[in-house]
Amino acid sequence: MRPKDISSKLPKLISLIRIIWVNSPYYNTRERLTSLFRKMSNEIIRLCCHAISLDRIFEGYVSSSKEDLQGCISCCHAWKDHYLRAVQIHTQFSSRGWVLDQTSIFAQVDAFVQRCKDLIEVCDCQYHFARWEDGKQGPLPCFFGAQGPQITRNLLEIEDIFHKNLHILRAVRGGILDVKNTSWHEDYNKFRTGVKDLEVMTQNLITSAFELVRDVEHGVLLLDTFHRLATRE
């Protein structure tokens, strides 16, 4: 089942768990029902992991990978929304309070959503710093004037450093999508630090390129060349 198809199945499953809770003489303890909901969270994460291809993410399939990751985030948010809606209705109409441990039910889901957001940032960085779009790199921009070749060399150096950082991140030990793998935070923060350095290098490159502008047409061409970076601070 794809993440986008999961949401419609959730209300019925939540209702079935409520039926067990209200009617079962033995299974209706707080611990057991919390555990049942937690198993649902784990199953949703498992299905989402199947929909994400790490190879495609790290091989520059930026647009399609971002779509898959957004689909997983939407699915996790839908699960939480359906659960909270069930809590609200139960609290409103049932004499028995809803006393389950919500934090433990959603702890891993929240961590997984953050992991997906981290991977979306990795996709964005590939687009911004290495011209990757969907499995192929965009054309190398052409810079005018005597300094043009030097600016191109600097741009290629930035791309080269970025690819090295990306390669290190890809080799993360313990599984990138495994939310129990805490080493990801350390590796991802190193990647982010590398990206900050590249941002400074890119700012310097843009400044150097604009110093050579002699007319409006040339300036507009440069704006167009660097426009992909416009979404970054």
PDB file of C-alpha atoms in Angstrom:
ATOM      1  CA  MET A   1       0.000   0.000   0.000  1.00  0.00           C
ATOM      2  CA  ARG A   2       1.286   3.469  -0.917  1.00  0.00           C
ATOM      3  CA  PRO A   3       1.365   6.168   1.824  1.00  0.00           C
ATOM      4  CA  LYS A   4      -1.330   8.205   0.032  1.00  0.00           C
ATOM      5  CA  ASP A   5      -3.730   5.211   0.255  1.00  0.00           C
ATOM      6  CA  ILE A   6      -3.245   4.655   3.993  1.00  0.00           C
ATOM      7  CA  SER A   7      -5.187   7.642   5.318  1.00  0.00           C
ATOM      8  CA  SER A   8      -8.627   6.384   4.197  1.00  0.00           C
ATOM      9  CA  LYS A   9      -8.106   3.083   6.068  1.00  0.00           C
ATOM     10  CA  LEU A  10      -7.268   4.653   9.428  1.00  0.00           C
ATOM     11  CA  PRO A  11     -10.703   5.690  10.839  1.00  0.00           C
ATOM     12  CA  LYS A  12     -12.021   2.102  10.579  1.00  0.00           C
ATOM     13  CA  LEU A  13      -8.917   0.657  12.243  1.00  0.00           C
ATOM     14  CA  ILE A  14      -9.144   3.192  15.087  1.00  0.00           C
ATOM     15  CA  SER A  15     -12.839   2.276  15.524  1.00  0.00           C
ATOM     16  CA  LEU A  16     -11.941  -1.420  15.726  1.00  0.00           C
ATOM     17  CA  ILE A  17      -9.387  -0.718  18.451  1.00  0.00           C
ATOM     18  CA  ARG A  18     -12.066   1.272  20.311  1.00  0.00           C
ATOM     19  CA  ILE A  19     -14.447  -1.716  20.031  1.00  0.00           C
ATOM     20  CA  ILE A  20     -11.765  -3.939  21.613  1.00  0.00           C
ATOM     21  CA  TRP A  21     -11.223  -1.319  24.325  1.00  0.00           C
ATOM     22  CA  VAL A  22     -14.905  -0.952  25.189  1.00  0.00           C
ATOM     23  CA  ASN A  23     -15.886  -4.642  24.956  1.00  0.00           C
ATOM     24  CA  SER A  24     -12.874  -6.804  25.762  1.00  0.00           C
ATOM     25  CA  PRO A  25     -12.785  -8.102  29.335  1.00  0.00           C
ATOM     26  CA  TYR A  26      -9.008  -8.765  29.264  1.00  0.00           C
ATOM     27  CA  TYR A  27      -7.322  -6.638  26.588  1.00  0.00           C
ATOM     28  CA  ASN A  28      -8.683  -3.256  27.622  1.00  0.00           C
ATOM     29  CA  THR A  29      -5.779  -2.123  29.801  1.00  0.00           C
ATOM     30  CA  ARG A  30      -4.044   1.199  29.188  1.00  0.00           C
ATOM     31  CA  GLU A  31      -0.696  -0.506  28.470  1.00  0.00           C
ATOM     32  CA  ARG A  32      -2.085  -3.034  25.964  1.00  0.00           C
ATOM     33  CA  LEU A  33      -4.121  -0.487  24.004  1.00  0.00           C
ATOM     34  CA  THR A  34      -1.269   2.007  23.939  1.00  0.00           C
ATOM     35  CA  SER A  35       0.911  -0.837  22.639  1.00  0.00           C
ATOM     36  CA  LEU A  36      -1.667  -1.644  19.921  1.00  0.00           C
ATOM     37  CA  PHE A  37      -1.715   1.974  18.728  1.00  0.00           C
ATOM     38  CA  ARG A  38       2.080   2.047  18.865  1.00  0.00           C
ATOM     39  CA  LYS A  39       2.154  -1.038  16.603  1.00  0.00           C
ATOM     40  CA  MET A  40      -0.029   0.883  14.140  1.00  0.00           C
ATOM     41  CA  SER A  41       2.464   3.758  14.214  1.00  0.00           C
ATOM     42  CA  ASN A  42       5.302   1.299  13.514  1.00  0.00           C
ATOM     43  CA  GLU A  43       3.383  -0.282  10.629  1.00  0.00           C
ATOM     44  CA  ILE A  44       2.690   3.143   9.057  1.00  0.00           C
ATOM     45  CA  ILE A  45       6.418   3.983   9.325  1.00  0.00           C
ATOM     46  CA  ARG A  46       7.280   0.592   7.760  1.00  0.00           C
ATOM     47  CA  LEU A  47       4.955   1.205   4.793  1.00  0.00           C
ATOM     48  CA  CYS A  48       6.361   4.720   4.342  1.00  0.00           C
ATOM     49  CA  CYS A  49       9.935   3.378   4.378  1.00  0.00           C
ATOM     50  CA  HIS A  50       8.987   1.032   1.512  1.00  0.00           C
ATOM     51  CA  ALA A  51       7.888   4.063  -0.524  1.00  0.00           C
ATOM     52  CA  ILE A  52      11.201   5.915  -0.071  1.00  0.00           C
ATOM     53  CA  SER A  53      14.206   5.042  -2.227  1.00  0.00           C
ATOM     54  CA  LEU A  54      17.418   6.274  -0.599  1.00  0.00           C
ATOM     55  CA  ASP A  55      19.344   5.394  -3.770  1.00  0.00           C
ATOM     56  CA  ARG A  56      17.145   7.725  -5.826  1.00  0.00           C
ATOM     57  CA  ILE A  57      17.479  10.498  -3.221  1.00  0.00           C
ATOM     58  CA  PHE A  58      21.289  10.326  -3.263  1.00  0.00           C
ATOM     59  CA  GLU A  59      21.493   9.877  -7.027  1.00  0.00           C
ATOM     60  CA  GLY A  60      19.871  13.228  -7.727  1.00  0.00           C
ATOM     61  CA  TYR A  61      16.223  12.282  -8.398  1.00  0.00           C
ATOM     62  CA  VAL A  62      15.241  15.439  -6.534  1.00  0.00           C
ATOM     63  CA  SER A  63      11.660  16.172  -7.675  1.00  0.00           C
ATOM     64  CA  SER A  64      10.243  12.622  -7.487  1.00  0.00           C
ATOM     65  CA  SER A  65      12.023  11.906  -4.171  1.00  0.00           C
ATOM     66  CA  LYS A  66      10.638  15.091  -2.614  1.00  0.00           C
ATOM     67  CA  GLU A  67       7.154  14.045  -3.755  1.00  0.00           C
ATOM     68  CA  ASP A  68       7.553  10.628  -2.065  1.00  0.00           C
ATOM     69  CA  LEU A  69       8.868  12.213   1.157  1.00  0.00           C
ATOM     70  CA  GLN A  70       6.029  14.775   1.242  1.00  0.00           C
ATOM     71  CA  GLY A  71       3.572  11.894   0.750  1.00  0.00           C
ATOM     72  CA  CYS A  72       5.030  10.122   3.803  1.00  0.00           C
ATOM     73  CA  ILE A  73       4.858  13.291   5.913  1.00  0.00           C
ATOM     74  CA  SER A  74       1.206  13.837   4.883  1.00  0.00           C
ATOM     75  CA  CYS A  75       0.415  10.213   5.751  1.00  0.00           C
ATOM     76  CA  CYS A  76       1.949  10.563   9.253  1.00  0.00           C
ATOM     77  CA  HIS A  77       0.090  13.833   9.849  1.00  0.00           C
ATOM     78  CA  ALA A  78      -3.169  12.175   8.715  1.00  0.00           C
ATOM     79  CA  TRP A  79      -2.603   9.331  11.199  1.00  0.00           C
ATOM     80  CA  LYS A  80      -2.176  11.822  14.040  1.00  0.00           C
ATOM     81  CA  ASP A  81      -5.211  13.874  12.912  1.00  0.00           C
ATOM     82  CA  HIS A  82      -7.481  10.781  12.708  1.00  0.00           C
ATOM     83  CA  TYR A  83      -6.285   9.655  16.142  1.00  0.00           C
ATOM     84  CA  LEU A  84      -6.947  13.073  17.746  1.00  0.00           C
ATOM     85  CA  ARG A  85     -10.379  13.216  16.077  1.00  0.00           C
ATOM     86  CA  ALA A  86     -11.208   9.806  17.593  1.00  0.00           C
ATOM     87  CA  VAL A  87     -10.032  11.044  21.006  1.00  0.00           C
ATOM     88  CA  GLN A  88     -12.272  14.104  20.688  1.00  0.00           C
ATOM     89  CA  ILE A  89     -15.382  12.086  19.719  1.00  0.00           C
ATOM     90  CA  HIS A  90     -14.714   9.443  22.389  1.00  0.00           C
ATOM     91  CA  THR A  91     -14.244  12.085  25.095  1.00  0.00           C
ATOM     92  CA  GLN A  92     -17.441  13.833  24.008  1.00  0.00           C
ATOM     93  CA  PHE A  93     -19.732  10.781  23.947  1.00  0.00           C
ATOM     94  CA  SER A  94     -18.203   8.101  26.183  1.00  0.00           C
ATOM     95  CA  SER A  95     -18.430   7.863  29.938  1.00  0.00           C
ATOM     96  CA  ARG A  96     -15.005   6.173  29.955  1.00  0.00           C
ATOM     97  CA  GLY A  97     -12.046   8.587  29.608  1.00  0.00           C
ATOM     98  CA  TRP A  98      -9.391   8.247  26.891  1.00  0.00           C
ATOM     99  CA  VAL A  99      -6.352   7.556  29.067  1.00  0.00           C
ATOM    100  CA  LEU A 100      -3.752   6.319  26.578  1.00  0.00           C
ATOM    101  CA  ASP A 101      -0.136   7.495  26.435  1.00  0.00           C
ATOM    102  CA  GLN A 102      -0.203   9.697  23.337  1.00  0.00           C
ATOM    103  CA  THR A 103       3.476  10.658  23.626  1.00  0.00           C
ATOM    104  CA  SER A 104       4.678   7.063  23.356  1.00  0.00           C
ATOM    105  CA  ILE A 105       2.211   6.313  20.499  1.00  0.00           C
ATOM    106  CA  PHE A 106       3.575   9.127  18.329  1.00  0.00           C
ATOM    107  CA  ALA A 107       7.205   9.512  19.476  1.00  0.00           C
ATOM    108  CA  GLN A 108       8.571   7.447  16.586  1.00  0.00           C
ATOM    109  CA  VAL A 109       6.133   8.951  14.063  1.00  0.00           C
ATOM    110  CA  ASP A 110       7.323  12.470  14.993  1.00  0.00           C
ATOM    111  CA  ALA A 111      10.953  11.341  14.697  1.00  0.00           C
ATOM    112  CA  PHE A 112      10.223   9.781  11.289  1.00  0.00           C
ATOM    113  CA  VAL A 113       8.547  12.987  10.035  1.00  0.00           C
ATOM    114  CA  GLN A 114      11.660  14.947  11.069  1.00  0.00           C
ATOM    115  CA  ARG A 115      13.865  12.400   9.254  1.00  0.00           C
ATOM    116  CA  CYS A 116      11.771  12.923   6.082  1.00  0.00           C
ATOM    117  CA  LYS A 117      12.177  16.716   6.444  1.00  0.00           C
ATOM    118  CA  ASP A 118      15.952  16.245   6.775  1.00  0.00           C
ATOM    119  CA  LEU A 119      15.962  14.220   3.540  1.00  0.00           C
ATOM    120  CA  ILE A 120      13.898  16.911   1.765  1.00  0.00           C
ATOM    121  CA  GLU A 121      16.618  19.385   2.783  1.00  0.00           C
ATOM    122  CA  VAL A 122      19.212  16.983   1.293  1.00  0.00           C
ATOM    123  CA  CYS A 123      17.214  17.006  -1.976  1.00  0.00           C
ATOM    124  CA  ASP A 124      17.004  20.817  -1.947  1.00  0.00           C
ATOM    125  CA  CYS A 125      20.766  21.092  -1.407  1.00  0.00           C
ATOM    126  CA  GLN A 126      21.398  18.846  -4.427  1.00  0.00           C
ATOM    127  CA  TYR A 127      19.281  21.202  -6.537  1.00  0.00           C
ATOM    128  CA  HIS A 128      20.903  24.350  -5.131  1.00  0.00           C
ATOM    129  CA  PHE A 129      24.572  23.358  -5.013  1.00  0.00           C
ATOM    130  CA  ALA A 130      24.962  20.666  -7.678  1.00  0.00           C
ATOM    131  CA  ARG A 131      22.303  21.419 -10.330  1.00  0.00           C
ATOM    132  CA  TRP A 132      20.523  18.054  -9.825  1.00  0.00           C
ATOM    133  CA  GLU A 133      16.913  18.045 -10.953  1.00  0.00           C
ATOM    134  CA  ASP A 134      15.485  14.586 -11.548  1.00  0.00           C
ATOM    135  CA  GLY A 135      18.291  12.143 -12.140  1.00  0.00           C
ATOM    136  CA  LYS A 136      20.332  14.515 -14.276  1.00  0.00           C
ATOM    137  CA  GLN A 137      22.274  17.738 -13.751  1.00  0.00           C
ATOM    138  CA  GLY A 138      21.098  20.975 -15.320  1.00  0.00           C
ATOM    139  CA  PRO A 139      23.438  22.638 -17.839  1.00  0.00           C
ATOM    140  CA  LEU A 140      26.582  24.336 -16.508  1.00  0.00           C
ATOM    141  CA  PRO A 141      26.016  28.115 -16.672  1.00  0.00           C
ATOM    142  CA  CYS A 142      28.174  30.208 -18.979  1.00  0.00           C
ATOM    143  CA  PHE A 143      29.949  33.218 -17.414  1.00  0.00           C
ATOM    144  CA  PHE A 144      31.105  36.145 -19.551  1.00  0.00           C
ATOM    145  CA  GLY A 145      34.334  38.125 -19.581  1.00  0.00           C
ATOM    146  CA  ALA A 146      37.961  37.426 -18.778  1.00  0.00           C
ATOM    147  CA  GLN A 147      37.034  36.132 -15.290  1.00  0.00           C
ATOM    148  CA  GLY A 148      34.314  33.804 -16.657  1.00  0.00           C
ATOM    149  CA  PRO A 149      36.452  30.617 -16.691  1.00  0.00           C
ATOM    150  CA  GLN A 150      37.652  31.291 -13.126  1.00  0.00           C
ATOM    151  CA  ILE A 151      34.058  31.726 -11.878  1.00  0.00           C
ATOM    152  CA  THR A 152      33.098  28.461 -13.625  1.00  0.00           C
ATOM    153  CA  ARG A 153      36.050  26.698 -11.928  1.00  0.00           C
ATOM    154  CA  ASN A 154      34.941  28.062  -8.535  1.00  0.00           C
ATOM    155  CA  LEU A 155      31.393  26.856  -9.186  1.00  0.00           C
ATOM    156  CA  LEU A 156      32.649  23.362 -10.073  1.00  0.00           C
ATOM    157  CA  GLU A 157      34.796  23.342  -6.913  1.00  0.00           C
ATOM    158  CA  ILE A 158      31.687  24.096  -4.813  1.00  0.00           C
ATOM    159  CA  GLU A 159      29.855  21.230  -6.553  1.00  0.00           C
ATOM    160  CA  ASP A 160      32.781  18.886  -5.937  1.00  0.00           C
ATOM    161  CA  ILE A 161      32.903  19.710  -2.199  1.00  0.00           C
ATOM    162  CA  PHE A 162      29.117  19.256  -1.996  1.00  0.00           C
ATOM    163  CA  HIS A 163      29.286  15.815  -3.641  1.00  0.00           C
ATOM    164  CA  LYS A 164      31.985  14.742  -1.142  1.00  0.00           C
ATOM    165  CA  ASN A 165      29.776  15.845   1.785  1.00  0.00           C
ATOM    166  CA  LEU A 166      26.811  14.019   0.230  1.00  0.00           C
ATOM    167  CA  HIS A 167      28.868  10.842  -0.197  1.00  0.00           C
ATOM    168  CA  ILE A 168      29.860  10.924   3.511  1.00  0.00           C
ATOM    169  CA  LEU A 169      26.201  11.360   4.534  1.00  0.00           C
ATOM    170  CA  ARG A 170      25.108   8.487   2.285  1.00  0.00           C
ATOM    171  CA  ALA A 171      27.523   6.138   4.071  1.00  0.00           C
ATOM    172  CA  VAL A 172      25.834   6.752   7.462  1.00  0.00           C
ATOM    173  CA  ARG A 173      26.036   3.712   9.690  1.00  0.00           C
ATOM    174  CA  GLY A 174      22.924   2.082  11.108  1.00  0.00           C
ATOM    175  CA  GLY A 175      20.290   2.973   8.509  1.00  0.00           C
ATOM    176  CA  ILE A 176      19.131   6.455   7.536  1.00  0.00           C
ATOM    177  CA  LEU A 177      15.387   5.713   7.856  1.00  0.00           C
ATOM    178  CA  ASP A 178      15.707   3.873  11.167  1.00  0.00           C
ATOM    179  CA  VAL A 179      14.395   6.372  13.738  1.00  0.00           C
ATOM    180  CA  LYS A 180      16.154   4.440  16.528  1.00  0.00           C
ATOM    181  CA  ASN A 181      19.486   5.223  14.854  1.00  0.00           C
ATOM    182  CA  THR A 182      20.604   8.313  16.783  1.00  0.00           C
ATOM    183  CA  SER A 183      23.951   8.567  14.956  1.00  0.00           C
ATOM    184  CA  TRP A 184      22.014  10.169  12.059  1.00  0.00           C
ATOM    185  CA  HIS A 185      21.720  13.467  14.001  1.00  0.00           C
ATOM    186  CA  GLU A 186      25.480  13.746  14.338  1.00  0.00           C
ATOM    187  CA  ASP A 187      26.120  12.876  10.669  1.00  0.00           C
ATOM    188  CA  TYR A 188      23.348  15.156   9.424  1.00  0.00           C
ATOM    189  CA  ASN A 189      24.644  18.073  11.532  1.00  0.00           C
ATOM    190  CA  LYS A 190      28.101  17.599   9.970  1.00  0.00           C
ATOM    191  CA  PHE A 191      26.441  17.732   6.538  1.00  0.00           C
ATOM    192  CA  ARG A 192      24.563  20.924   7.542  1.00  0.00           C
ATOM    193  CA  THR A 193      27.833  22.520   8.717  1.00  0.00           C
ATOM    194  CA  GLY A 194      29.395  21.674   5.342  1.00  0.00           C
ATOM    195  CA  VAL A 195      26.399  23.247   3.575  1.00  0.00           C
ATOM    196  CA  LYS A 196      26.811  26.455   5.628  1.00  0.00           C
ATOM    197  CA  ASP A 197      30.423  26.694   4.410  1.00  0.00           C
ATOM    198  CA  LEU A 198      29.216  26.180   0.831  1.00  0.00           C
ATOM    199  CA  GLU A 199      26.640  28.963   1.296  1.00  0.00           C
ATOM    200  CA  VAL A 200      29.447  31.367   2.224  1.00  0.00           C
ATOM    201  CA  MET A 201      31.514  30.225  -0.781  1.00  0.00           C
ATOM    202  CA  THR A 202      28.492  30.649  -3.053  1.00  0.00           C
ATOM    203  CA  GLN A 203      27.780  34.154  -1.693  1.00  0.00           C
ATOM    204  CA  ASN A 204      31.387  35.122  -2.439  1.00  0.00           C
ATOM    205  CA  LEU A 205      31.065  33.621  -5.924  1.00  0.00           C
ATOM    206  CA  ILE A 206      27.848  35.596  -6.624  1.00  0.00           C
ATOM    207  CA  THR A 207      29.503  38.821  -5.414  1.00  0.00           C
ATOM    208  CA  SER A 208      32.539  38.190  -7.660  1.00  0.00           C
ATOM    209  CA  ALA A 209      30.313  37.450 -10.654  1.00  0.00           C
ATOM    210  CA  PHE A 210      28.255  40.631 -10.208  1.00  0.00           C
ATOM    211  CA  GLU A 211      31.368  42.800  -9.904  1.00  0.00           C
ATOM    212  CA  LEU A 212      31.998  42.073 -13.595  1.00  0.00           C
ATOM    213  CA  VAL A 213      28.523  43.165 -14.771  1.00  0.00           C
ATOM    214  CA  ARG A 214      28.698  46.014 -17.296  1.00  0.00           C
ATOM    215  CA  ASP A 215      25.123  46.190 -18.597  1.00  0.00           C
ATOM    216  CA  VAL A 216      21.536  45.235 -17.727  1.00  0.00           C
ATOM    217  CA  GLU A 217      21.423  42.209 -20.032  1.00  0.00           C
ATOM    218  CA  HIS A 218      24.488  40.650 -18.402  1.00  0.00           C
ATOM    219  CA  GLY A 219      23.028  41.354 -14.929  1.00  0.00           C
ATOM    220  CA  VAL A 220      19.710  39.714 -15.844  1.00  0.00           C
ATOM    221  CA  LEU A 221      21.536  36.629 -17.178  1.00  0.00           C
ATOM    222  CA  LEU A 222      23.407  36.304 -13.872  1.00  0.00           C
ATOM    223  CA  LEU A 223      20.178  36.690 -11.902  1.00  0.00           C
ATOM    224  CA  ASP A 224      18.724  33.874 -13.998  1.00  0.00           C
ATOM    225  CA  THR A 225      21.838  31.713 -13.447  1.00  0.00           C
ATOM    226  CA  PHE A 226      21.672  32.030  -9.646  1.00  0.00           C
ATOM    227  CA  HIS A 227      17.883  32.070  -9.377  1.00  0.00           C
ATOM    228  CA  ARG A 228      17.727  28.453  -8.152  1.00  0.00           C
ATOM    229  CA  LEU A 229      19.318  29.702  -4.899  1.00  0.00           C
ATOM    230  CA  ALA A 230      16.539  32.254  -4.303  1.00  0.00           C
ATOM    231  CA  THR A 231      14.721  30.012  -1.809  1.00  0.00           C
ATOM    232  CA  ARG A 232      17.756  29.925   0.517  1.00  0.00           C
ATOM    233  CA  GLU A 233      18.265  32.632   3.105  1.00  0.00           C
TER     234      GLU A 233
END
